[in-house]
């Protein structure tokens, strides 16, 4: 008997090219990884938990990610990019006063976290629990410092 739980995703892929199907599956895995990491945390993040949330089978995980650490880094990078975009928007707001610029940058960071607290957890809490994203986060942090310093 076929697994009907997968049917909605299988229908979603109908008519897509192989590349588009792979991109869509990777997006589903990233979304599922973000949700598990942002709600239950690193200790609950397993390949199985991600696959269950994405409603995909294991071969699709390994089609997109070498291992769980690669998924962790990809999720972190997506969240970091959103924080970076918010920071750039605050800078581009054209504040002439240094204090207003700093206030705008801090508010932009806070707005991202308030809009979706999972993002704050992924960016600031989970790197302390996971060596993979902790080390990667240390590599990314200087970028944010450089952006702020340049202003």
XYZ file of C-alpha atoms in Angstrom:
151
model
C 0.000 0.000 0.000
C 1.495 3.401 -0.981
C 2.291 5.963 1.670
C -0.478 8.525 1.206
C 1.260 10.935 3.586
C 3.708 11.760 0.799
C 1.039 12.291 -1.860
C 0.599 16.072 -1.379
C 4.327 16.687 -1.902
C 4.500 14.261 -4.803
C 1.673 16.147 -6.514
C 3.477 19.399 -5.793
C 6.434 18.153 -7.819
C 4.331 17.108 -10.820
C 5.247 19.114 -13.878
C 8.481 20.492 -12.426
C 11.859 19.890 -14.020
C 14.311 17.677 -12.152
C 16.281 20.750 -11.064
C 13.144 22.524 -9.838
C 12.042 19.399 -7.921
C 15.439 19.213 -6.247
C 15.302 22.927 -5.376
C 11.787 22.530 -3.958
C 12.823 19.534 -1.841
C 15.860 21.439 -0.534
C 13.573 24.330 0.411
C 11.238 21.937 2.243
C 14.195 20.492 4.146
C 15.536 23.946 5.041
C 12.102 25.054 6.236
C 11.708 21.892 8.302
C 15.230 22.227 9.721
C 14.574 25.848 10.622
C 11.309 24.949 12.325
C 12.795 22.115 14.389
C 15.928 24.082 15.294
C 13.992 27.257 16.047
C 11.363 25.601 18.230
C 12.778 22.450 19.810
C 16.471 23.242 19.451
C 19.607 21.499 18.302
C 19.162 18.450 20.549
C 15.863 17.651 18.810
C 17.224 18.172 15.315
C 17.860 14.857 13.622
C 17.721 13.769 10.021
C 14.588 11.832 10.929
C 12.877 14.842 12.583
C 13.618 16.985 9.539
C 12.390 14.343 7.122
C 9.190 13.857 9.097
C 8.531 17.596 9.187
C 9.290 17.949 5.470
C 7.414 14.726 4.664
C 10.249 13.476 2.472
C 12.287 10.292 2.418
C 15.978 10.002 3.377
C 17.393 9.955 -0.136
C 16.168 13.522 -0.618
C 17.974 14.706 2.491
C 21.281 13.395 1.210
C 20.553 14.777 -2.244
C 20.747 18.267 -0.732
C 23.010 17.967 2.329
C 26.107 15.913 3.077
C 25.072 15.570 6.715
C 23.115 17.210 9.508
C 25.863 19.784 10.125
C 25.545 20.969 6.513
C 21.815 21.520 7.075
C 22.522 23.388 10.332
C 24.950 25.730 8.595
C 22.519 26.310 5.706
C 19.684 27.157 8.118
C 21.970 29.475 10.088
C 23.139 31.187 6.883
C 19.556 31.845 5.766
C 18.687 33.412 9.110
C 21.955 35.396 9.188
C 21.177 36.707 5.695
C 17.813 37.958 6.921
C 19.429 39.728 9.871
C 22.016 41.169 7.477
C 19.313 42.430 5.120
C 17.532 44.095 8.037
C 20.794 45.736 9.077
C 21.442 47.024 5.550
C 17.884 48.402 5.371
C 18.458 50.273 8.612
C 21.715 51.703 7.278
C 20.102 52.707 3.984
C 17.374 54.560 5.869
C 19.721 57.535 5.680
C 20.023 58.474 9.337
C 22.415 61.389 9.576
C 22.662 61.176 13.337
C 24.972 58.382 14.572
C 22.712 57.599 17.524
C 19.701 57.287 15.213
C 21.664 54.956 12.946
C 22.640 52.704 15.849
C 19.083 52.772 17.193
C 17.750 51.872 13.738
C 20.180 48.946 13.416
C 19.281 47.582 16.854
C 15.567 47.997 16.135
C 15.997 46.168 12.819
C 17.568 43.197 14.620
C 14.845 43.218 17.252
C 12.109 43.454 14.606
C 13.398 40.291 12.916
C 13.353 38.427 16.242
C 9.939 39.714 17.280
C 8.424 38.823 13.911
C 9.650 35.235 14.315
C 11.336 34.303 17.619
C 12.689 31.125 16.023
C 15.139 33.320 14.106
C 16.566 34.758 17.302
C 16.976 31.273 18.692
C 18.757 30.043 15.554
C 21.022 33.086 15.420
C 21.882 33.639 19.070
C 21.048 30.583 21.203
C 21.610 27.445 19.150
C 25.182 28.355 18.103
C 26.117 27.910 21.765
C 24.735 24.344 21.701
C 25.971 23.125 18.331
C 29.649 23.065 17.464
C 28.872 23.178 13.738
C 26.925 26.412 13.822
C 28.876 27.788 16.753
C 32.100 27.651 14.775
C 30.388 28.867 11.631
C 28.729 31.693 13.576
C 32.136 32.852 14.739
C 33.158 33.052 11.085
C 30.037 35.070 10.176
C 30.071 37.480 13.145
C 32.927 39.649 11.809
C 30.775 40.477 8.777
C 28.172 42.104 11.022
C 30.870 43.909 12.979
C 32.406 45.211 9.734
C 29.045 46.505 8.519
C 28.409 48.374 11.748
C 32.010 49.606 11.958
C 31.827 51.005 8.425
C 29.023 53.274 9.509
